[in-house]
Amino acid sequence: MTVYDTRLAGGRVFLHGSGLTDVDVLIKDGLVAGLVSRDAEAHAGEVVRLDGKLVLPGAIDPHVHLGKDIRIPRDPDDARLETASAAAGGITSMLVYLMSGDPYEGIVPGAQAVMEQDSYVDFGFHICVGTDDHVHDIPAYMRDFGISSFKFFMNFKGEEGAYLGLPGNDDGYMYDVLGMAADSGAMINPHPENIELVWKLKNRPIDESRGPLSMWNQSRPSFVEAEAVQRVAYMAQITGASVYA
């Protein structure tokens, strides 16, 4: 006879294709091991009475920045605090961006060690590419670390990316990134923003009475992003790259 660790009893469980369903959830070794009717016999070390509360699948947050400088998780607090908040909000998996101008073979192992030791949720990584060496090493990052998702910032021209340690790039760099992604089977996640339009619009009169968030939005209206999305989508079509924008 199987003895389960936990039985979630009396809840309304969301099932794909069926919606909210009156069943109990059986858990063993940290995994869902069964779904049974409420009157089914199943032995569990702990029974949690939910009294009609909703039981939902864990959500995935695919866009997370950790670390006190938002670049890389480096110490226990970087993982513990954010992932505890995620778990409390129903997030059970997150994909964390790693951002550096240095080679990532010296960065990923440390970030992974921090997350494995101190994260309360499952995790994976995206890598932000910003140098020619990064582009060249995309196949190695995929092979050695199992990372297949890469980000680049279309707005990092001139010194725009210096605060994250990333150099400036241009549309030629985007072409190289997309080409390598197409050859390697990687997914590219661009930050689409026409920074030249932003530079122009920041010099316009802005209504400061509406607060800093409104001021930011006025300097970056939706067409600044829309134009960049169209540009990267067209170049993805040309190169055959897979892009999520």
PDB file of C-alpha atoms in Angstrom:
ATOM      1  CA  MET A   1       0.000   0.000   0.000  1.00  0.00           C
ATOM      2  CA  THR A   2       1.342   3.387  -1.002  1.00  0.00           C
ATOM      3  CA  VAL A   3       1.576   5.941   1.775  1.00  0.00           C
ATOM      4  CA  TYR A   4       1.682   9.499   0.487  1.00  0.00           C
ATOM      5  CA  ASP A   5       3.391  12.378   2.246  1.00  0.00           C
ATOM      6  CA  THR A   6       0.533  14.851   1.962  1.00  0.00           C
ATOM      7  CA  ARG A   7      -3.101  14.923   0.889  1.00  0.00           C
ATOM      8  CA  LEU A   8      -4.626  18.262  -0.092  1.00  0.00           C
ATOM      9  CA  ALA A   9      -8.243  17.574   0.747  1.00  0.00           C
ATOM     10  CA  GLY A  10     -11.430  19.440  -0.002  1.00  0.00           C
ATOM     11  CA  GLY A  11     -10.037  21.974  -2.439  1.00  0.00           C
ATOM     12  CA  ARG A  12     -11.157  22.937  -5.923  1.00  0.00           C
ATOM     13  CA  VAL A  13      -8.295  21.882  -8.190  1.00  0.00           C
ATOM     14  CA  PHE A  14      -7.689  23.556 -11.536  1.00  0.00           C
ATOM     15  CA  LEU A  15      -7.087  20.874 -14.184  1.00  0.00           C
ATOM     16  CA  HIS A  16      -6.065  21.658 -17.744  1.00  0.00           C
ATOM     17  CA  GLY A  17      -9.015  21.077 -20.043  1.00  0.00           C
ATOM     18  CA  SER A  18     -11.471  20.632 -17.190  1.00  0.00           C
ATOM     19  CA  GLY A  19     -11.233  23.793 -15.126  1.00  0.00           C
ATOM     20  CA  LEU A  20     -12.015  23.708 -11.402  1.00  0.00           C
ATOM     21  CA  THR A  21     -12.619  20.141 -10.267  1.00  0.00           C
ATOM     22  CA  ASP A  22     -13.567  18.696  -6.887  1.00  0.00           C
ATOM     23  CA  VAL A  23     -10.686  16.258  -6.337  1.00  0.00           C
ATOM     24  CA  ASP A  24      -7.947  15.746  -3.753  1.00  0.00           C
ATOM     25  CA  VAL A  25      -4.243  16.021  -4.557  1.00  0.00           C
ATOM     26  CA  LEU A  26      -1.768  13.391  -3.352  1.00  0.00           C
ATOM     27  CA  ILE A  27       1.888  14.391  -2.916  1.00  0.00           C
ATOM     28  CA  LYS A  28       4.915  12.154  -2.478  1.00  0.00           C
ATOM     29  CA  ASP A  29       8.590  13.134  -2.462  1.00  0.00           C
ATOM     30  CA  GLY A  30       7.709  16.714  -3.381  1.00  0.00           C
ATOM     31  CA  LEU A  31       5.766  15.755  -6.506  1.00  0.00           C
ATOM     32  CA  VAL A  32       2.074  15.422  -7.361  1.00  0.00           C
ATOM     33  CA  ALA A  33       1.572  11.661  -7.261  1.00  0.00           C
ATOM     34  CA  GLY A  34      -2.165  11.395  -7.813  1.00  0.00           C
ATOM     35  CA  LEU A  35      -5.548  13.035  -8.160  1.00  0.00           C
ATOM     36  CA  VAL A  36      -8.414  11.197  -6.461  1.00  0.00           C
ATOM     37  CA  SER A  37     -12.051  11.758  -5.668  1.00  0.00           C
ATOM     38  CA  ARG A  38     -12.741  13.270  -2.290  1.00  0.00           C
ATOM     39  CA  ASP A  39     -14.124  10.019  -0.915  1.00  0.00           C
ATOM     40  CA  ALA A  40     -11.308   7.834  -2.250  1.00  0.00           C
ATOM     41  CA  GLU A  41      -9.217   5.911   0.255  1.00  0.00           C
ATOM     42  CA  ALA A  42      -5.583   7.023   0.170  1.00  0.00           C
ATOM     43  CA  HIS A  43      -3.253   7.088   3.143  1.00  0.00           C
ATOM     44  CA  ALA A  44      -1.120  10.181   3.761  1.00  0.00           C
ATOM     45  CA  GLY A  45       1.171  11.243   6.563  1.00  0.00           C
ATOM     46  CA  GLU A  46      -0.428  14.681   6.582  1.00  0.00           C
ATOM     47  CA  VAL A  47      -3.874  15.798   5.475  1.00  0.00           C
ATOM     48  CA  VAL A  48      -4.311  19.499   4.741  1.00  0.00           C
ATOM     49  CA  ARG A  49      -7.970  20.584   4.827  1.00  0.00           C
ATOM     50  CA  LEU A  50      -8.595  23.279   2.229  1.00  0.00           C
ATOM     51  CA  ASP A  51     -12.347  23.843   2.723  1.00  0.00           C
ATOM     52  CA  GLY A  52     -13.106  24.775  -0.880  1.00  0.00           C
ATOM     53  CA  LYS A  53     -10.014  26.891  -1.503  1.00  0.00           C
ATOM     54  CA  LEU A  54      -8.538  26.956  -4.996  1.00  0.00           C
ATOM     55  CA  VAL A  55      -5.573  24.738  -5.855  1.00  0.00           C
ATOM     56  CA  LEU A  56      -3.685  26.110  -8.844  1.00  0.00           C
ATOM     57  CA  PRO A  57      -0.611  24.918 -10.766  1.00  0.00           C
ATOM     58  CA  GLY A  58       2.612  26.690  -9.887  1.00  0.00           C
ATOM     59  CA  ALA A  59       3.256  29.655 -12.157  1.00  0.00           C
ATOM     60  CA  ILE A  60       6.463  30.299 -14.110  1.00  0.00           C
ATOM     61  CA  ASP A  61       8.008  33.766 -14.070  1.00  0.00           C
ATOM     62  CA  PRO A  62      10.230  33.904 -17.178  1.00  0.00           C
ATOM     63  CA  HIS A  63      11.656  37.395 -16.556  1.00  0.00           C
ATOM     64  CA  VAL A  64      13.484  37.816 -13.242  1.00  0.00           C
ATOM     65  CA  HIS A  65      16.496  39.966 -12.264  1.00  0.00           C
ATOM     66  CA  LEU A  66      18.321  38.951  -9.089  1.00  0.00           C
ATOM     67  CA  GLY A  67      21.304  40.429  -7.311  1.00  0.00           C
ATOM     68  CA  LYS A  68      21.691  43.737  -5.576  1.00  0.00           C
ATOM     69  CA  ASP A  69      22.813  45.297  -8.843  1.00  0.00           C
ATOM     70  CA  ILE A  70      20.183  43.236 -10.774  1.00  0.00           C
ATOM     71  CA  ARG A  71      22.968  41.560 -12.765  1.00  0.00           C
ATOM     72  CA  ILE A  72      23.866  38.276 -11.061  1.00  0.00           C
ATOM     73  CA  PRO A  73      22.763  36.430  -7.872  1.00  0.00           C
ATOM     74  CA  ARG A  74      25.911  36.341  -5.758  1.00  0.00           C
ATOM     75  CA  ASP A  75      24.960  35.697  -2.137  1.00  0.00           C
ATOM     76  CA  PRO A  76      22.244  33.900  -0.154  1.00  0.00           C
ATOM     77  CA  ASP A  77      20.004  36.960   0.203  1.00  0.00           C
ATOM     78  CA  ASP A  78      19.916  37.417  -3.559  1.00  0.00           C
ATOM     79  CA  ALA A  79      18.234  34.037  -3.872  1.00  0.00           C
ATOM     80  CA  ARG A  80      16.341  33.656  -0.604  1.00  0.00           C
ATOM     81  CA  LEU A  81      14.457  36.931  -0.412  1.00  0.00           C
ATOM     82  CA  GLU A  82      13.201  37.065  -3.996  1.00  0.00           C
ATOM     83  CA  THR A  83      12.380  33.380  -4.308  1.00  0.00           C
ATOM     84  CA  ALA A  84      10.546  33.361  -0.975  1.00  0.00           C
ATOM     85  CA  SER A  85       8.362  36.189  -2.268  1.00  0.00           C
ATOM     86  CA  ALA A  86       7.849  34.284  -5.508  1.00  0.00           C
ATOM     87  CA  ALA A  87       6.769  31.127  -3.697  1.00  0.00           C
ATOM     88  CA  ALA A  88       4.375  33.104  -1.494  1.00  0.00           C
ATOM     89  CA  GLY A  89       2.774  34.479  -4.660  1.00  0.00           C
ATOM     90  CA  GLY A  90       2.391  31.102  -6.353  1.00  0.00           C
ATOM     91  CA  ILE A  91       5.525  31.223  -8.521  1.00  0.00           C
ATOM     92  CA  THR A  92       7.252  27.852  -8.424  1.00  0.00           C
ATOM     93  CA  SER A  93       9.747  28.351 -11.277  1.00  0.00           C
ATOM     94  CA  MET A  94      11.670  31.401 -12.447  1.00  0.00           C
ATOM     95  CA  LEU A  95      14.110  32.179 -15.235  1.00  0.00           C
ATOM     96  CA  VAL A  96      16.840  34.549 -14.053  1.00  0.00           C
ATOM     97  CA  TYR A  97      18.773  36.911 -16.315  1.00  0.00           C
ATOM     98  CA  LEU A  98      22.556  36.927 -16.014  1.00  0.00           C
ATOM     99  CA  MET A  99      24.095  40.183 -17.267  1.00  0.00           C
ATOM    100  CA  SER A 100      27.825  40.798 -17.670  1.00  0.00           C
ATOM    101  CA  GLY A 101      30.391  41.947 -20.179  1.00  0.00           C
ATOM    102  CA  ASP A 102      32.726  39.154 -19.008  1.00  0.00           C
ATOM    103  CA  PRO A 103      32.750  35.580 -20.340  1.00  0.00           C
ATOM    104  CA  TYR A 104      29.906  33.613 -18.782  1.00  0.00           C
ATOM    105  CA  GLU A 105      31.898  30.452 -18.188  1.00  0.00           C
ATOM    106  CA  GLY A 106      33.240  32.255 -15.108  1.00  0.00           C
ATOM    107  CA  ILE A 107      29.803  33.482 -14.023  1.00  0.00           C
ATOM    108  CA  VAL A 108      27.237  30.737 -14.511  1.00  0.00           C
ATOM    109  CA  PRO A 109      28.761  28.218 -12.033  1.00  0.00           C
ATOM    110  CA  GLY A 110      28.744  30.730  -9.171  1.00  0.00           C
ATOM    111  CA  ALA A 111      25.217  31.916  -9.891  1.00  0.00           C
ATOM    112  CA  GLN A 112      24.031  28.346 -10.141  1.00  0.00           C
ATOM    113  CA  ALA A 113      25.648  27.438  -6.817  1.00  0.00           C
ATOM    114  CA  VAL A 114      23.887  30.339  -5.079  1.00  0.00           C
ATOM    115  CA  MET A 115      20.519  29.376  -6.515  1.00  0.00           C
ATOM    116  CA  GLU A 116      20.922  25.658  -5.806  1.00  0.00           C
ATOM    117  CA  GLN A 117      21.826  26.394  -2.192  1.00  0.00           C
ATOM    118  CA  ASP A 118      19.317  29.107  -1.368  1.00  0.00           C
ATOM    119  CA  SER A 119      16.436  29.249  -3.857  1.00  0.00           C
ATOM    120  CA  TYR A 120      12.983  28.210  -2.640  1.00  0.00           C
ATOM    121  CA  VAL A 121      11.761  27.602  -6.197  1.00  0.00           C
ATOM    122  CA  ASP A 122      12.964  25.868  -9.345  1.00  0.00           C
ATOM    123  CA  PHE A 123      15.062  28.052 -11.616  1.00  0.00           C
ATOM    124  CA  GLY A 124      16.836  28.418 -14.921  1.00  0.00           C
ATOM    125  CA  PHE A 125      18.898  31.146 -16.573  1.00  0.00           C
ATOM    126  CA  HIS A 126      18.860  33.449 -19.553  1.00  0.00           C
ATOM    127  CA  ILE A 127      22.195  34.921 -20.656  1.00  0.00           C
ATOM    128  CA  CYS A 128      22.453  38.535 -21.821  1.00  0.00           C
ATOM    129  CA  VAL A 129      24.912  38.792 -24.695  1.00  0.00           C
ATOM    130  CA  GLY A 130      26.717  42.044 -25.380  1.00  0.00           C
ATOM    131  CA  THR A 131      30.133  41.273 -26.863  1.00  0.00           C
ATOM    132  CA  ASP A 132      31.379  39.494 -29.967  1.00  0.00           C
ATOM    133  CA  ASP A 133      32.870  36.798 -27.732  1.00  0.00           C
ATOM    134  CA  HIS A 134      29.452  36.193 -26.203  1.00  0.00           C
ATOM    135  CA  VAL A 135      27.971  35.613 -29.649  1.00  0.00           C
ATOM    136  CA  HIS A 136      30.781  33.245 -30.568  1.00  0.00           C
ATOM    137  CA  ASP A 137      30.262  31.300 -27.336  1.00  0.00           C
ATOM    138  CA  ILE A 138      26.486  30.794 -27.623  1.00  0.00           C
ATOM    139  CA  PRO A 139      26.917  27.165 -28.758  1.00  0.00           C
ATOM    140  CA  ALA A 140      29.256  26.511 -25.816  1.00  0.00           C
ATOM    141  CA  TYR A 141      26.817  28.054 -23.330  1.00  0.00           C
ATOM    142  CA  MET A 142      24.094  25.804 -24.692  1.00  0.00           C
ATOM    143  CA  ARG A 143      26.299  22.710 -24.566  1.00  0.00           C
ATOM    144  CA  ASP A 144      28.012  23.304 -21.225  1.00  0.00           C
ATOM    145  CA  PHE A 145      25.241  24.908 -19.185  1.00  0.00           C
ATOM    146  CA  GLY A 146      22.034  23.840 -20.932  1.00  0.00           C
ATOM    147  CA  ILE A 147      21.077  27.502 -21.437  1.00  0.00           C
ATOM    148  CA  SER A 148      19.240  28.049 -24.710  1.00  0.00           C
ATOM    149  CA  SER A 149      17.691  31.480 -24.182  1.00  0.00           C
ATOM    150  CA  PHE A 150      19.683  34.662 -24.818  1.00  0.00           C
ATOM    151  CA  LYS A 151      18.851  38.330 -24.444  1.00  0.00           C
ATOM    152  CA  PHE A 152      20.355  41.390 -26.045  1.00  0.00           C
ATOM    153  CA  PHE A 153      19.502  45.043 -25.614  1.00  0.00           C
ATOM    154  CA  MET A 154      18.619  46.876 -28.825  1.00  0.00           C
ATOM    155  CA  ASN A 155      18.813  50.143 -26.890  1.00  0.00           C
ATOM    156  CA  PHE A 156      22.404  49.717 -25.719  1.00  0.00           C
ATOM    157  CA  LYS A 157      24.080  52.103 -28.126  1.00  0.00           C
ATOM    158  CA  GLY A 158      26.912  54.319 -26.981  1.00  0.00           C
ATOM    159  CA  GLU A 159      27.203  54.150 -23.194  1.00  0.00           C
ATOM    160  CA  GLU A 160      23.612  53.113 -22.505  1.00  0.00           C
ATOM    161  CA  GLY A 161      24.626  49.687 -21.204  1.00  0.00           C
ATOM    162  CA  ALA A 162      27.629  50.781 -19.161  1.00  0.00           C
ATOM    163  CA  TYR A 163      25.701  50.581 -15.875  1.00  0.00           C
ATOM    164  CA  LEU A 164      25.313  46.836 -16.445  1.00  0.00           C
ATOM    165  CA  GLY A 165      28.863  46.362 -17.689  1.00  0.00           C
ATOM    166  CA  LEU A 166      27.684  45.789 -21.261  1.00  0.00           C
ATOM    167  CA  PRO A 167      29.233  47.609 -24.236  1.00  0.00           C
ATOM    168  CA  GLY A 168      27.318  49.431 -26.933  1.00  0.00           C
ATOM    169  CA  ASN A 169      26.084  47.574 -29.990  1.00  0.00           C
ATOM    170  CA  ASP A 170      24.194  48.242 -33.222  1.00  0.00           C
ATOM    171  CA  ASP A 171      21.972  46.548 -35.783  1.00  0.00           C
ATOM    172  CA  GLY A 172      25.002  44.768 -37.217  1.00  0.00           C
ATOM    173  CA  TYR A 173      25.513  43.147 -33.836  1.00  0.00           C
ATOM    174  CA  MET A 174      21.836  42.183 -33.772  1.00  0.00           C
ATOM    175  CA  TYR A 175      22.303  40.512 -37.156  1.00  0.00           C
ATOM    176  CA  ASP A 176      25.221  38.469 -35.792  1.00  0.00           C
ATOM    177  CA  VAL A 177      23.251  37.457 -32.677  1.00  0.00           C
ATOM    178  CA  LEU A 178      20.273  36.343 -34.726  1.00  0.00           C
ATOM    179  CA  GLY A 179      22.446  34.479 -37.187  1.00  0.00           C
ATOM    180  CA  MET A 180      24.232  32.538 -34.457  1.00  0.00           C
ATOM    181  CA  ALA A 181      20.912  31.796 -32.766  1.00  0.00           C
ATOM    182  CA  ALA A 182      19.520  30.415 -36.020  1.00  0.00           C
ATOM    183  CA  ASP A 183      22.587  28.218 -36.525  1.00  0.00           C
ATOM    184  CA  SER A 184      22.523  26.959 -32.917  1.00  0.00           C
ATOM    185  CA  GLY A 185      18.797  26.548 -32.309  1.00  0.00           C
ATOM    186  CA  ALA A 186      18.784  29.184 -29.559  1.00  0.00           C
ATOM    187  CA  MET A 187      15.907  31.460 -28.566  1.00  0.00           C
ATOM    188  CA  ILE A 188      16.573  35.221 -28.618  1.00  0.00           C
ATOM    189  CA  ASN A 189      14.760  37.566 -26.230  1.00  0.00           C
ATOM    190  CA  PRO A 190      15.482  41.125 -27.395  1.00  0.00           C
ATOM    191  CA  HIS A 191      14.879  44.238 -25.380  1.00  0.00           C
ATOM    192  CA  PRO A 192      13.205  46.186 -28.205  1.00  0.00           C
ATOM    193  CA  GLU A 193      13.645  49.924 -27.866  1.00  0.00           C
ATOM    194  CA  ASN A 194      14.776  52.581 -30.331  1.00  0.00           C
ATOM    195  CA  ILE A 195      17.152  54.519 -28.099  1.00  0.00           C
ATOM    196  CA  GLU A 196      17.757  57.208 -30.715  1.00  0.00           C
ATOM    197  CA  LEU A 197      14.073  58.100 -30.577  1.00  0.00           C
ATOM    198  CA  VAL A 198      14.256  58.075 -26.781  1.00  0.00           C
ATOM    199  CA  TRP A 199      17.199  60.493 -26.868  1.00  0.00           C
ATOM    200  CA  LYS A 200      15.167  62.740 -29.148  1.00  0.00           C
ATOM    201  CA  LEU A 201      11.944  62.580 -27.151  1.00  0.00           C
ATOM    202  CA  LYS A 202      13.662  63.212 -23.811  1.00  0.00           C
ATOM    203  CA  ASN A 203      14.407  66.723 -25.029  1.00  0.00           C
ATOM    204  CA  ARG A 204      10.739  67.538 -25.558  1.00  0.00           C
ATOM    205  CA  PRO A 205       8.772  69.433 -22.905  1.00  0.00           C
ATOM    206  CA  ILE A 206       7.460  66.861 -20.436  1.00  0.00           C
ATOM    207  CA  ASP A 207       4.629  67.358 -17.960  1.00  0.00           C
ATOM    208  CA  GLU A 208       6.420  66.744 -14.657  1.00  0.00           C
ATOM    209  CA  SER A 209       3.274  67.307 -12.570  1.00  0.00           C
ATOM    210  CA  ARG A 210       2.051  63.773 -13.312  1.00  0.00           C
ATOM    211  CA  GLY A 211       4.975  62.135 -11.518  1.00  0.00           C
ATOM    212  CA  PRO A 212       8.167  60.266 -12.447  1.00  0.00           C
ATOM    213  CA  LEU A 213       6.470  57.172 -13.918  1.00  0.00           C
ATOM    214  CA  SER A 214       4.442  59.311 -16.270  1.00  0.00           C
ATOM    215  CA  MET A 215       7.561  61.272 -17.215  1.00  0.00           C
ATOM    216  CA  TRP A 216       9.346  58.023 -18.037  1.00  0.00           C
ATOM    217  CA  ASN A 217       6.410  56.901 -20.173  1.00  0.00           C
ATOM    218  CA  GLN A 218       6.303  60.216 -22.007  1.00  0.00           C
ATOM    219  CA  SER A 219       9.962  59.820 -22.972  1.00  0.00           C
ATOM    220  CA  ARG A 220       9.360  56.239 -24.117  1.00  0.00           C
ATOM    221  CA  PRO A 221       5.961  56.094 -25.864  1.00  0.00           C
ATOM    222  CA  SER A 222       4.738  52.787 -27.257  1.00  0.00           C
ATOM    223  CA  PHE A 223       5.939  53.398 -30.817  1.00  0.00           C
ATOM    224  CA  VAL A 224       9.560  53.450 -29.572  1.00  0.00           C
ATOM    225  CA  GLU A 225       9.135  49.773 -28.720  1.00  0.00           C
ATOM    226  CA  ALA A 226       6.829  48.934 -31.629  1.00  0.00           C
ATOM    227  CA  GLU A 227       9.346  50.138 -34.216  1.00  0.00           C
ATOM    228  CA  ALA A 228      12.122  48.045 -32.645  1.00  0.00           C
ATOM    229  CA  VAL A 229       9.870  44.961 -32.517  1.00  0.00           C
ATOM    230  CA  GLN A 230       9.183  45.323 -36.233  1.00  0.00           C
ATOM    231  CA  ARG A 231      12.900  45.675 -36.948  1.00  0.00           C
ATOM    232  CA  VAL A 232      14.026  42.626 -34.990  1.00  0.00           C
ATOM    233  CA  ALA A 233      11.106  40.565 -36.302  1.00  0.00           C
ATOM    234  CA  TYR A 234      12.102  41.351 -39.888  1.00  0.00           C
ATOM    235  CA  MET A 235      15.738  40.475 -39.242  1.00  0.00           C
ATOM    236  CA  ALA A 236      14.637  37.261 -37.533  1.00  0.00           C
ATOM    237  CA  GLN A 237      12.743  36.379 -40.692  1.00  0.00           C
ATOM    238  CA  ILE A 238      15.833  37.084 -42.776  1.00  0.00           C
ATOM    239  CA  THR A 239      18.172  35.026 -40.579  1.00  0.00           C
ATOM    240  CA  GLY A 240      15.724  32.297 -39.587  1.00  0.00           C
ATOM    241  CA  ALA A 241      16.204  32.987 -35.880  1.00  0.00           C
ATOM    242  CA  SER A 242      13.638  32.165 -33.205  1.00  0.00           C
ATOM    243  CA  VAL A 243      12.702  35.372 -31.363  1.00  0.00           C
ATOM    244  CA  TYR A 244      10.415  36.089 -28.430  1.00  0.00           C
ATOM    245  CA  ALA A 245       9.776  39.819 -28.037  1.00  0.00           C
TER     246      ALA A 245
END
